PDB file of C-alpha atoms in Angstrom:
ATOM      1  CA  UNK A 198      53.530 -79.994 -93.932  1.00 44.00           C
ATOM      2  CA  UNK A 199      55.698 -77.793 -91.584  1.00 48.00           C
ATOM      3  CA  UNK A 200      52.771 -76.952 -89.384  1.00 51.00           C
ATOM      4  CA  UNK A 201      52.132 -80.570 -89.241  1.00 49.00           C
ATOM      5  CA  UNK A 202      55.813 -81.601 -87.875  1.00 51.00           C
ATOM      6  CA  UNK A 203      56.333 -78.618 -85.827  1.00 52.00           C
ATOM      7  CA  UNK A 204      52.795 -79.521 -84.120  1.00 53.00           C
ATOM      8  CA  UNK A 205      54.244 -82.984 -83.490  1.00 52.00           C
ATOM      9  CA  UNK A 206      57.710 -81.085 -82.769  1.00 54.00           C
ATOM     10  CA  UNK A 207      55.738 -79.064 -79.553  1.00 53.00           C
ATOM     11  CA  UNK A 208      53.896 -82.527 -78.619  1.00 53.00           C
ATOM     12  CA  UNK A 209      56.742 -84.778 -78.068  1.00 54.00           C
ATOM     13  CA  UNK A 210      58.602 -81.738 -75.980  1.00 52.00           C
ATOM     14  CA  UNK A 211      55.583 -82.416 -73.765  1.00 47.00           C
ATOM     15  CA  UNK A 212      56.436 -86.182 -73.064  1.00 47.00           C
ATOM     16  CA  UNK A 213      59.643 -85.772 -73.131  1.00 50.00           C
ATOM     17  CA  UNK A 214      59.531 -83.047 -70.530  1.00 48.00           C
ATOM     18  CA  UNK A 215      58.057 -85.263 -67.815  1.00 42.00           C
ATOM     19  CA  UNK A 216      61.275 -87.564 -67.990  1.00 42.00           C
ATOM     20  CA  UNK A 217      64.279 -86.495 -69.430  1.00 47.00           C
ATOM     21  CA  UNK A 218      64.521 -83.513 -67.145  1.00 45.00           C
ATOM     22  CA  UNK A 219      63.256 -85.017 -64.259  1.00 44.00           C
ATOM     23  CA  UNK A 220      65.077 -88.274 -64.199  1.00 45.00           C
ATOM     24  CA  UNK A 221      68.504 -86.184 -63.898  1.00 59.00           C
ATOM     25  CA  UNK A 222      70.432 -84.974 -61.250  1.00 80.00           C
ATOM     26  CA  UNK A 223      67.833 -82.704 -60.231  1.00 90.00           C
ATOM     27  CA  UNK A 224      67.966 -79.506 -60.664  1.00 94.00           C
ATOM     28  CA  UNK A 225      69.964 -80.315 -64.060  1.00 95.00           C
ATOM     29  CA  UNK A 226      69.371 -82.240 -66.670  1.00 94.00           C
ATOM     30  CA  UNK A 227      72.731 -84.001 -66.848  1.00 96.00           C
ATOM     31  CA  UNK A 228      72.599 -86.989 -64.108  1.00 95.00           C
ATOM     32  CA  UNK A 229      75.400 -87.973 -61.205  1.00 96.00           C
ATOM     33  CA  UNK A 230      76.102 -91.849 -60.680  1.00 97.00           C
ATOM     34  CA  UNK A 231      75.284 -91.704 -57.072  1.00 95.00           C
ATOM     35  CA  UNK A 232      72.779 -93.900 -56.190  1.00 97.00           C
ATOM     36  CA  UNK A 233      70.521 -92.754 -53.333  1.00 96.00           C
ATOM     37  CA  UNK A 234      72.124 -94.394 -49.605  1.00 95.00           C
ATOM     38  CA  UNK A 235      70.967 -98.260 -48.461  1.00 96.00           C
ATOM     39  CA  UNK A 236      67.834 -97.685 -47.358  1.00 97.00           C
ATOM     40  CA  UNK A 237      67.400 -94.371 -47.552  1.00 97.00           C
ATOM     41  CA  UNK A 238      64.604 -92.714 -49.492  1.00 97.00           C
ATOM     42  CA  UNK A 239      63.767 -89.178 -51.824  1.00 97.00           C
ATOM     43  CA  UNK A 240      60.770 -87.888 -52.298  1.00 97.00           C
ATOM     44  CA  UNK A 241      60.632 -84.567 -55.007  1.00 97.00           C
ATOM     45  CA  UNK A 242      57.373 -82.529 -55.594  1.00 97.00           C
ATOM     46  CA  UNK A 243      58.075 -80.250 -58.381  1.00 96.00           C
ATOM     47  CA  UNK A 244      57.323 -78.971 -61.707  1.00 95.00           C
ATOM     48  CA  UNK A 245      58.732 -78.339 -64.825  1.00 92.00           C
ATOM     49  CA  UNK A 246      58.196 -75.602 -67.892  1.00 93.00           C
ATOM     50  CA  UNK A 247      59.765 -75.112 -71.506  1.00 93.00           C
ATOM     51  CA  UNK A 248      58.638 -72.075 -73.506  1.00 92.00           C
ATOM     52  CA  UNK A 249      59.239 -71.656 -77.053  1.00 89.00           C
ATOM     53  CA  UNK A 250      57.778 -69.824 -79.600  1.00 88.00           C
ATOM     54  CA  UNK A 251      54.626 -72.180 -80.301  1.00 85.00           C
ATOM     55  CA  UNK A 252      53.969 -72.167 -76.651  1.00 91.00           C
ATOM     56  CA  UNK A 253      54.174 -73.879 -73.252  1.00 92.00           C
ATOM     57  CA  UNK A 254      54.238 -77.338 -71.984  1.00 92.00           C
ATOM     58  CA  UNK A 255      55.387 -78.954 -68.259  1.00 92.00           C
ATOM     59  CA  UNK A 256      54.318 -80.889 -65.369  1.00 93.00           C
ATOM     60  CA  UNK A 257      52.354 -79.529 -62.467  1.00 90.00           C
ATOM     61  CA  UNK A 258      53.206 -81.379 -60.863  1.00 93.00           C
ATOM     62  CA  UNK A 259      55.436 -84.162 -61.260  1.00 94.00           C
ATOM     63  CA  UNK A 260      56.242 -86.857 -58.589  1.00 96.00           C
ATOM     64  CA  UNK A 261      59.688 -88.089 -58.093  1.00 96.00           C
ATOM     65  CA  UNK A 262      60.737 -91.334 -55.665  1.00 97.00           C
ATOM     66  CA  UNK A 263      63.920 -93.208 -54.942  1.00 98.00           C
ATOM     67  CA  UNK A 264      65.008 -95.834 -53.104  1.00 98.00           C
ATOM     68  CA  UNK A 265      68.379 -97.252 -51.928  1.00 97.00           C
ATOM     69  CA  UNK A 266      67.336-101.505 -51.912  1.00 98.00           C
ATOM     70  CA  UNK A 267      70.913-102.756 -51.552  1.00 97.00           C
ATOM     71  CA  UNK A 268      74.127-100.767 -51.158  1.00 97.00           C
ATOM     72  CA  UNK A 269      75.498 -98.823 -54.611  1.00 97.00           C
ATOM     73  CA  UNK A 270      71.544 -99.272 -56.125  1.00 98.00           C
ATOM     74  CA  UNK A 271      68.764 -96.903 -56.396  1.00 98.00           C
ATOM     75  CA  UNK A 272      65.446 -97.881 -57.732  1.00 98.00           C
ATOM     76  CA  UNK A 273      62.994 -95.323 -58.869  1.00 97.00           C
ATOM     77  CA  UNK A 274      59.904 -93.394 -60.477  1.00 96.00           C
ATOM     78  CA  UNK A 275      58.166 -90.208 -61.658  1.00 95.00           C
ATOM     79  CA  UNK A 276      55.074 -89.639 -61.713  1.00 95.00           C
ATOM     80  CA  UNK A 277      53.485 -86.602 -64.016  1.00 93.00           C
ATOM     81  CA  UNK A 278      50.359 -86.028 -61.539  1.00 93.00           C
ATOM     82  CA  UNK A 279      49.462 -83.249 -64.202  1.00 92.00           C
ATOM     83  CA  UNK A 280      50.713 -82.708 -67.717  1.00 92.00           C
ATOM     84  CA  UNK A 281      50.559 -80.074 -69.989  1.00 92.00           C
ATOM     85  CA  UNK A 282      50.656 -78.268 -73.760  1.00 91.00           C
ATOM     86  CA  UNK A 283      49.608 -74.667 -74.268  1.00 91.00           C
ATOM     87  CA  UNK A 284      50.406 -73.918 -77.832  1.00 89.00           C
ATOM     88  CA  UNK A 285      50.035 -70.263 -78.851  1.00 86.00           C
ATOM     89  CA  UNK A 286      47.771 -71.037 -81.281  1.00 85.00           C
ATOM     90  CA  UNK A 287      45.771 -74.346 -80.315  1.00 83.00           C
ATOM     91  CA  UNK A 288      43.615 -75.732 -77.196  1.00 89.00           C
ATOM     92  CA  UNK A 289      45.717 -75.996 -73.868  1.00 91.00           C
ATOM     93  CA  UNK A 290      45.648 -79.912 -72.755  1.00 91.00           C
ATOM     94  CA  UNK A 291      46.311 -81.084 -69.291  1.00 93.00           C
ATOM     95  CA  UNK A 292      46.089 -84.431 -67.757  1.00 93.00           C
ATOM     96  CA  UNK A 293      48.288 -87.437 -66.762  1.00 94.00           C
ATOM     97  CA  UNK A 294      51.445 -88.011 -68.741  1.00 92.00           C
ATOM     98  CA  UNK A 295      54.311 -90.750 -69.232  1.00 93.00           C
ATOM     99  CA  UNK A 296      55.618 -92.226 -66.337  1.00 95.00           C
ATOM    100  CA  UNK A 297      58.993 -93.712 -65.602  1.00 95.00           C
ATOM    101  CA  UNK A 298      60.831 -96.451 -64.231  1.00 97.00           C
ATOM    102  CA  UNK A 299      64.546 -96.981 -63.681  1.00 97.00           C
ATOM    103  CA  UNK A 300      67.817 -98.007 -61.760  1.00 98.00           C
ATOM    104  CA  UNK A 301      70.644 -97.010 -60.917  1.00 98.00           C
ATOM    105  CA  UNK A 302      73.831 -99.137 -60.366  1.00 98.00           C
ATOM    106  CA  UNK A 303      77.050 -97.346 -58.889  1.00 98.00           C
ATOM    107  CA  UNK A 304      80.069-100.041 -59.886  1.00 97.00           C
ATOM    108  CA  UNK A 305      83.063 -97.834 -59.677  1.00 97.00           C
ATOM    109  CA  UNK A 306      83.956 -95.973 -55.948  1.00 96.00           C
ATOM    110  CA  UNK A 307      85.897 -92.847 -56.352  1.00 95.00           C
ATOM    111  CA  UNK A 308      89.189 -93.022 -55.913  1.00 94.00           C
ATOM    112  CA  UNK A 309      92.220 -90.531 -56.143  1.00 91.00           C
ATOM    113  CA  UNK A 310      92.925 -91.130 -59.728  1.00 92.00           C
ATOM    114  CA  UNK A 311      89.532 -93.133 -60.794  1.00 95.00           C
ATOM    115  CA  UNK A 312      85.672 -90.892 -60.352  1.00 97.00           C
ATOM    116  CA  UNK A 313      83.076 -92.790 -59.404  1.00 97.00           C
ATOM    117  CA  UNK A 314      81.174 -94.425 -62.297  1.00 98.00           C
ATOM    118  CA  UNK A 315      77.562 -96.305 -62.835  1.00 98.00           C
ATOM    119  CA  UNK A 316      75.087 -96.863 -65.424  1.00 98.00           C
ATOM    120  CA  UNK A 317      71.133 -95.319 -65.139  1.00 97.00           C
ATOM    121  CA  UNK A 318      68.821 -97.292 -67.528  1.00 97.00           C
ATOM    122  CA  UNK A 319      65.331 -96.711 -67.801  1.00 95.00           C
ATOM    123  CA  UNK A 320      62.142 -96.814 -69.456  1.00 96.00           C
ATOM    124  CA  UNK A 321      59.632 -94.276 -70.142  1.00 94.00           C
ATOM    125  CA  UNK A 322      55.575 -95.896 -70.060  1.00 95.00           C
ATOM    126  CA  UNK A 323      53.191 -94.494 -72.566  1.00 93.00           C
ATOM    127  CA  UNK A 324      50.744 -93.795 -69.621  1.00 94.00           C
ATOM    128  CA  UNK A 325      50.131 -90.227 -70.975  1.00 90.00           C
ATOM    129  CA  UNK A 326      47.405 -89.683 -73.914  1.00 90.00           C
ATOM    130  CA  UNK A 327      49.154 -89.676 -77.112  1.00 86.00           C
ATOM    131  CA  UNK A 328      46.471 -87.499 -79.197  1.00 86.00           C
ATOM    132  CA  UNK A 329      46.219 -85.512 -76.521  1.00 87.00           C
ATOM    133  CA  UNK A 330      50.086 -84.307 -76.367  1.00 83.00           C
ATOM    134  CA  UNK A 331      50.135 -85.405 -73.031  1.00 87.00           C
ATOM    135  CA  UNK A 332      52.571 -89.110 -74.079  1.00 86.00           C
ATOM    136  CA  UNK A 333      55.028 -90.504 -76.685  1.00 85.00           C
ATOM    137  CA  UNK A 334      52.400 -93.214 -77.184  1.00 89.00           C
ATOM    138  CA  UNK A 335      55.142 -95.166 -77.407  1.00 91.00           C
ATOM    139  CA  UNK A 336      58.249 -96.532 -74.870  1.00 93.00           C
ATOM    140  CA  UNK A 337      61.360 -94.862 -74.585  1.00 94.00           C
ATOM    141  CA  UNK A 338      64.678 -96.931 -73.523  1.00 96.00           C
ATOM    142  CA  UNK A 339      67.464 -94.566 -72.343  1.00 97.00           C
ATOM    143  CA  UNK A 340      70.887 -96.333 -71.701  1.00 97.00           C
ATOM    144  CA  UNK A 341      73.125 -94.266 -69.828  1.00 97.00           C
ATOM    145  CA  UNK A 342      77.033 -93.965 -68.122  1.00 98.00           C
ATOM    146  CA  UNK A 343      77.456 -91.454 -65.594  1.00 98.00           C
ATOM    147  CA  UNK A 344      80.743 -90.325 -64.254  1.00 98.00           C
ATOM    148  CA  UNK A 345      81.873 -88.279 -60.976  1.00 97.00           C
ATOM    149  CA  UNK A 346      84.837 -86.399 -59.858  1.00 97.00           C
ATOM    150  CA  UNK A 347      85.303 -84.374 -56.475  1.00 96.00           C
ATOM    151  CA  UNK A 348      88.087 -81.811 -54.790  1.00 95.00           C
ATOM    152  CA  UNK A 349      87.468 -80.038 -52.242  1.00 95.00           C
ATOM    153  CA  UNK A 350      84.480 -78.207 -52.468  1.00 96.00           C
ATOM    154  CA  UNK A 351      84.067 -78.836 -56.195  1.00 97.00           C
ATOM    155  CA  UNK A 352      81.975 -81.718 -58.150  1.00 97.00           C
ATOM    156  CA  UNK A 353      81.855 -82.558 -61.346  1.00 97.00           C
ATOM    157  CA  UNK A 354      79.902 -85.265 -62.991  1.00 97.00           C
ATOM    158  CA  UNK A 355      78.615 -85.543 -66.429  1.00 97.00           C
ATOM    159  CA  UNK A 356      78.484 -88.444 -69.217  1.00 98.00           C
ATOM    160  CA  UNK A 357      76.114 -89.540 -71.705  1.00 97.00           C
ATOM    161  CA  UNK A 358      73.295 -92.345 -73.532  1.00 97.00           C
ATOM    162  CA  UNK A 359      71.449 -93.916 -76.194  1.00 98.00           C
ATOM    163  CA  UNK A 360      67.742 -93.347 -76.664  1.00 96.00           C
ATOM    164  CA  UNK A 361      65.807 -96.087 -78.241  1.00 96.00           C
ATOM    165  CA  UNK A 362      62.380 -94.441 -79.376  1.00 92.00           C
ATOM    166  CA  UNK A 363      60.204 -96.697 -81.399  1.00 92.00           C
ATOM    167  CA  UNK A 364      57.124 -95.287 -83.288  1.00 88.00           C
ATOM    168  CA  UNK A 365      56.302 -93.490 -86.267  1.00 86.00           C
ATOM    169  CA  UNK A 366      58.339 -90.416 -87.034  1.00 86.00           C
ATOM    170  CA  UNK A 367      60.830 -91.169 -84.540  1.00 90.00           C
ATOM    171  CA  UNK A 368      64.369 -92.324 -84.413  1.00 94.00           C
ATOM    172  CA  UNK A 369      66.582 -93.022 -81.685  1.00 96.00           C
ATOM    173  CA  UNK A 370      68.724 -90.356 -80.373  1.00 96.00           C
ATOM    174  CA  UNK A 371      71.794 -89.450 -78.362  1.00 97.00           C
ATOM    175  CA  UNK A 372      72.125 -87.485 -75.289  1.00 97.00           C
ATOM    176  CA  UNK A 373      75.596 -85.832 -73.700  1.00 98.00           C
ATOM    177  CA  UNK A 374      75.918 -83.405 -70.719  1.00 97.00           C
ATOM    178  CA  UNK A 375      78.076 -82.462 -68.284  1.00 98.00           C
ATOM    179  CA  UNK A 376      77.657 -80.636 -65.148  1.00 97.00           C
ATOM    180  CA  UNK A 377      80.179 -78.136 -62.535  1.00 98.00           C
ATOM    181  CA  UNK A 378      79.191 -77.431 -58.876  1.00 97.00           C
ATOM    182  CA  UNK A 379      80.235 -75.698 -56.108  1.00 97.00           C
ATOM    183  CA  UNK A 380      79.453 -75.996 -52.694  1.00 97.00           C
ATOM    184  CA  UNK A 381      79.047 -72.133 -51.399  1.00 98.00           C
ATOM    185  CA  UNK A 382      78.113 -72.565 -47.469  1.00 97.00           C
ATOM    186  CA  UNK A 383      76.682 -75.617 -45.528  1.00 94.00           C
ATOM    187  CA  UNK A 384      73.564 -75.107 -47.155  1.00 96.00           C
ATOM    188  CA  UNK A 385      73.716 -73.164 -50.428  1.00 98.00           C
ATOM    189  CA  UNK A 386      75.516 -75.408 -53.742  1.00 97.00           C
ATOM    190  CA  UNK A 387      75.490 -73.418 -57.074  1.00 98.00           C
ATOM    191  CA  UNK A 388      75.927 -74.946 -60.474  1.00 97.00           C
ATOM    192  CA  UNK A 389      75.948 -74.889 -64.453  1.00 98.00           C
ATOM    193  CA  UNK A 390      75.660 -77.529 -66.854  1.00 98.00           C
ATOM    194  CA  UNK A 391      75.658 -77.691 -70.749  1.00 98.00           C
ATOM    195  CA  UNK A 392      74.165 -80.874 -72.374  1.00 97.00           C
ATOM    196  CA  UNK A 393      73.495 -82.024 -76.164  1.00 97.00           C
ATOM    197  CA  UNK A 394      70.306 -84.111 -77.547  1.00 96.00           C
ATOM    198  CA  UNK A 395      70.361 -85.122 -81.079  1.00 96.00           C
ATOM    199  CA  UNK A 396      66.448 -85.185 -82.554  1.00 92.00           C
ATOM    200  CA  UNK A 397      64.286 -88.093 -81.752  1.00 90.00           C
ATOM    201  CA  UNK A 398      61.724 -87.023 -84.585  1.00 88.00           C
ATOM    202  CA  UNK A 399      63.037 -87.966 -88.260  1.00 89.00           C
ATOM    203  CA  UNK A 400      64.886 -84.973 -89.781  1.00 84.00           C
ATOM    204  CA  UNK A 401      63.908 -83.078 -86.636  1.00 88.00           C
ATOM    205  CA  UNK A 402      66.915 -80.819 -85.146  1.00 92.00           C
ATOM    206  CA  UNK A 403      69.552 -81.608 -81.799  1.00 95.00           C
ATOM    207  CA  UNK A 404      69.818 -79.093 -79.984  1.00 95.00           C
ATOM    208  CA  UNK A 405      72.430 -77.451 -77.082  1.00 97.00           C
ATOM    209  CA  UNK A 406      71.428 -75.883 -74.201  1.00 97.00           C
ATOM    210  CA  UNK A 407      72.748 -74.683 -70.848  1.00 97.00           C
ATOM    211  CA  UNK A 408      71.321 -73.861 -67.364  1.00 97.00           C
ATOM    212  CA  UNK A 409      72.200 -72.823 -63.989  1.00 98.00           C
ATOM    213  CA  UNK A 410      70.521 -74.179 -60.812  1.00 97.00           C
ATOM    214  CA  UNK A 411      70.631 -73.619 -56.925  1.00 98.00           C
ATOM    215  CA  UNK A 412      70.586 -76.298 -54.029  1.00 97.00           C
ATOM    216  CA  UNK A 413      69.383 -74.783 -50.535  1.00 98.00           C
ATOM    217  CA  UNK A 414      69.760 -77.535 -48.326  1.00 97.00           C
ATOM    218  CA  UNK A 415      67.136 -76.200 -45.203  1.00 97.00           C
ATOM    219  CA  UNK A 416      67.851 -78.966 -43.232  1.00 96.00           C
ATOM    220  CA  UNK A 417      68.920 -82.654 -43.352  1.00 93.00           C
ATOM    221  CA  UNK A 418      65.586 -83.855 -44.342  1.00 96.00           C
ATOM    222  CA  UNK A 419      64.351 -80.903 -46.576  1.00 98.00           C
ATOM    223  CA  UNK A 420      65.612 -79.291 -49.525  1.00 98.00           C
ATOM    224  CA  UNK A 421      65.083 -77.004 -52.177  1.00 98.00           C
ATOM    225  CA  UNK A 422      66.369 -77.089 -55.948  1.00 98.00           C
ATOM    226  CA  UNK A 423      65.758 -74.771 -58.752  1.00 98.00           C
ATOM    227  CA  UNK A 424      67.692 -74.474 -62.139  1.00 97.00           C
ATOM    228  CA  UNK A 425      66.273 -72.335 -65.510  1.00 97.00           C
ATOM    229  CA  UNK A 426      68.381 -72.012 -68.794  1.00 97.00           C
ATOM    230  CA  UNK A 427      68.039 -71.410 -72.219  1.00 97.00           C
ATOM    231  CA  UNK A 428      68.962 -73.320 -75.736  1.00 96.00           C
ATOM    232  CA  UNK A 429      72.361 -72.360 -77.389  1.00 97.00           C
ATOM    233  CA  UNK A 430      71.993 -74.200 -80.626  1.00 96.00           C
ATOM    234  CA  UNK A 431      68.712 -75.793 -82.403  1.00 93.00           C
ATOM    235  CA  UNK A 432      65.181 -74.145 -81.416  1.00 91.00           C
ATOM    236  CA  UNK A 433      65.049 -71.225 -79.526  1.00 93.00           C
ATOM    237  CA  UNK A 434      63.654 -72.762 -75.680  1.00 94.00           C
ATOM    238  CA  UNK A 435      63.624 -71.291 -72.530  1.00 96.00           C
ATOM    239  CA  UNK A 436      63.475 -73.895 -69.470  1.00 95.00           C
ATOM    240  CA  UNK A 437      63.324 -74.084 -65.603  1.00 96.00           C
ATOM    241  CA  UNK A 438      62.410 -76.536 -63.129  1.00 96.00           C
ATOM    242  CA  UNK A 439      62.065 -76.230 -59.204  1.00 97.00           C
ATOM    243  CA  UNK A 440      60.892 -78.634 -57.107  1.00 97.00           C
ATOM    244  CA  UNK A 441      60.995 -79.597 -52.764  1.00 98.00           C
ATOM    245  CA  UNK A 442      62.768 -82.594 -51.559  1.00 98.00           C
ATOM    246  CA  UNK A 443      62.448 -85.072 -48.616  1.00 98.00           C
ATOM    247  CA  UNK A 444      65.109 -87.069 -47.784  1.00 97.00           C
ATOM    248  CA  UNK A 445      65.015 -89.858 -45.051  1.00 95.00           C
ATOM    249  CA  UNK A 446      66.080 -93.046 -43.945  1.00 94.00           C
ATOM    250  CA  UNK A 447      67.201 -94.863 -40.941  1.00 90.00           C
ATOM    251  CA  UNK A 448      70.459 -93.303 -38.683  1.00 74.00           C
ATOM    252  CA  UNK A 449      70.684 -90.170 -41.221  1.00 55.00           C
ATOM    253  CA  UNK A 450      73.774 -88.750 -41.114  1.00 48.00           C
ATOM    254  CA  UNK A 451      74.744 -84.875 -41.372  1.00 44.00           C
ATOM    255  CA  UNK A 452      74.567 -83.552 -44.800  1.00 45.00           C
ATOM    256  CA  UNK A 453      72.438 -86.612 -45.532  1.00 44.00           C
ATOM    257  CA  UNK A 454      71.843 -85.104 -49.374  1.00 48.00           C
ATOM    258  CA  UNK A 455      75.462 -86.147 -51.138  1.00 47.00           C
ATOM    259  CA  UNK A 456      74.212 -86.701 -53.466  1.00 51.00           C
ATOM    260  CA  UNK A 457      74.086 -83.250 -54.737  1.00 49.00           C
TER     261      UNK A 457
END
C-alpha cells in the first residue's frame, strides 16, 4: 500500500512541477503582485527539476508568456513543451504535461505606509497524460493574494492561496511563501524565499522548503534567472529552476524588468 501512494506521491510532484513553480515570481516559487506593464510582453524558456529519493521529474522545457492587456492586468500561460518522471526504480516518461492559464489583477499601488497588493487566480488543464505521470488528470484552481513592499534597494513580497484539487485521492490544499531581495548592481538581484504547501494527496505530508535564486539582467530585453533549494520539513527534495527571459513592448523604458 505504501509503494502504491508514494508512486502516486512522485506522479503528482510531476504535474505539479510544471505549474506551481513556474507560475511564481520566477526564479521563486512565492509570486509578486506586479502585473507585467500595458502592453508589454514576457517570454521565459526554461526548465525545471526536483530530486528526491524515488527519483527525478521536471520540464524540459517549459514555456512561459505574459501579457499586460489593460493597465494593472497581466494575462498568461505555460506551456510544458516536455514533461518528465524518472523514478529510481520504474520506466522514465516524457511527453506533454498540464498547462496553465491565469491573471493577474494589481488593485492596490504602493504607497508609503500601504505595499502594493493583487490577486493571481488560475487554473491548471489536465493536458498532460494522467497514467503516464505526465498530468493531475484533473483541474487545479489556485486562488491567490500577493503583497509587495520596497526601500531602497530592498523588495519584499510574499502572501499566500487556496488550492482546489478535485479527483480521487486528493484534497485541496494551502500554499504560503514569502520572498527577500536585493538589488546588488544594475544588473545582478539576489534573493531567498521560504514557502509552505500543505498535501494535496489525502493523508499525504506539507512540506517547507527554502531556495535562493539570482537575476542577471543582460540587457533591457534579455534576462537570466536561476534559483535551487532544498526542503526543510516533510520529504527530503532538492529543487532548481533556470530559465532565459525576453521582455518587450512598445517605448521600453530602462530597467524595463520591475518586476523583479
Amino acid at each position: 500500500m505504501r509503494n502504491v501512494q508514494m508512486r502516486k506521491y512522485i506522479l503528482l510532484i510531476a504535474s505539479l512541477l510544471v505549474t506551481r513553480l513556474a507560475v511564481a515570481g520566477p526564479p521563486f516559487t512565492t509570486d509578486d503582485p506586479e502585473p507585467v506593464e500595458y502592453r508589454h510582453w514576457e517570454f521565459y524558456t526554461g526548465s525545471q527539476l526536483v530530486q528526491n529519493p524515488d527519483g527525478w521529474s521536471g520540464t524540459l522545457p517549459q514555456f512561459e508568456i505574459n501579457y499586460g492587456p489593460i493597465p494593472h492586468l497581466q494575462v498568461g500561460m505555460i506551456i510544458p513543451a516536455v514533461s518528465f518522471v524518472a523514478p529510481s526504480d520504474g520506466p522514465r516518461q516524457f511527453g506533454y504535461g498540464d498547462m496553465q492559464f491565469g491573471a493577474k489583477y494589481q488593485f492596490i499601488e504602493e504607497t508609503e505606509t500601504l505595499p502594493k497588493i493583487a490577486l493571481f487566480p488560475h487554473v491548471d488543464v489536465p493536458t498532460g497524460d494522467q497514467e503516464r505521470g505526465l498530468g493531475s488528470g484533473n483541474p487545479d484552481y489556485f486562488i491567490p493574494l500577493w503583497l509587495q513592499k520596497s526601500i531602497g534597494p530592498w523588495t519584499t513580497y510574499g502572501g499566500g492561496g487556496y488550492s482546489i484539487n478535485p479527483g480521487e485521492g486528493n484534497q485541496n490544499s494551502w500554499f504560503v511563501g514569502w520572498q527577500v531581495q536585493r538589488r546588488m548592481t544594475s544588473n545582478l538581484t539576489l534573493g531567498a524565499e521560504v514557502f509552505h504547501e500543505t498535501s494535496k494527496l489525502e493523508e499525504g505530508p506539507s512540506s517547507t522548503k527554502f531556495n535562493v535564486g539570482a537575476i542577471v539582467d543582460l540587457s533591457e530585453t534579455y534576462h537570466l534567472l536561476a534559483s535551487a533549494g532544498h526542503s526543510i520539513q516533510g520529504p527530503e527534495e532538492f529543487q532548481t529552476y533556470i530559465a532565459f527571459l525576453i521582455t518587450f513592448g512598445p517605448e521600453k523604458s530602462s530597467g524595463s524588468h520591475s518586476k523583479r
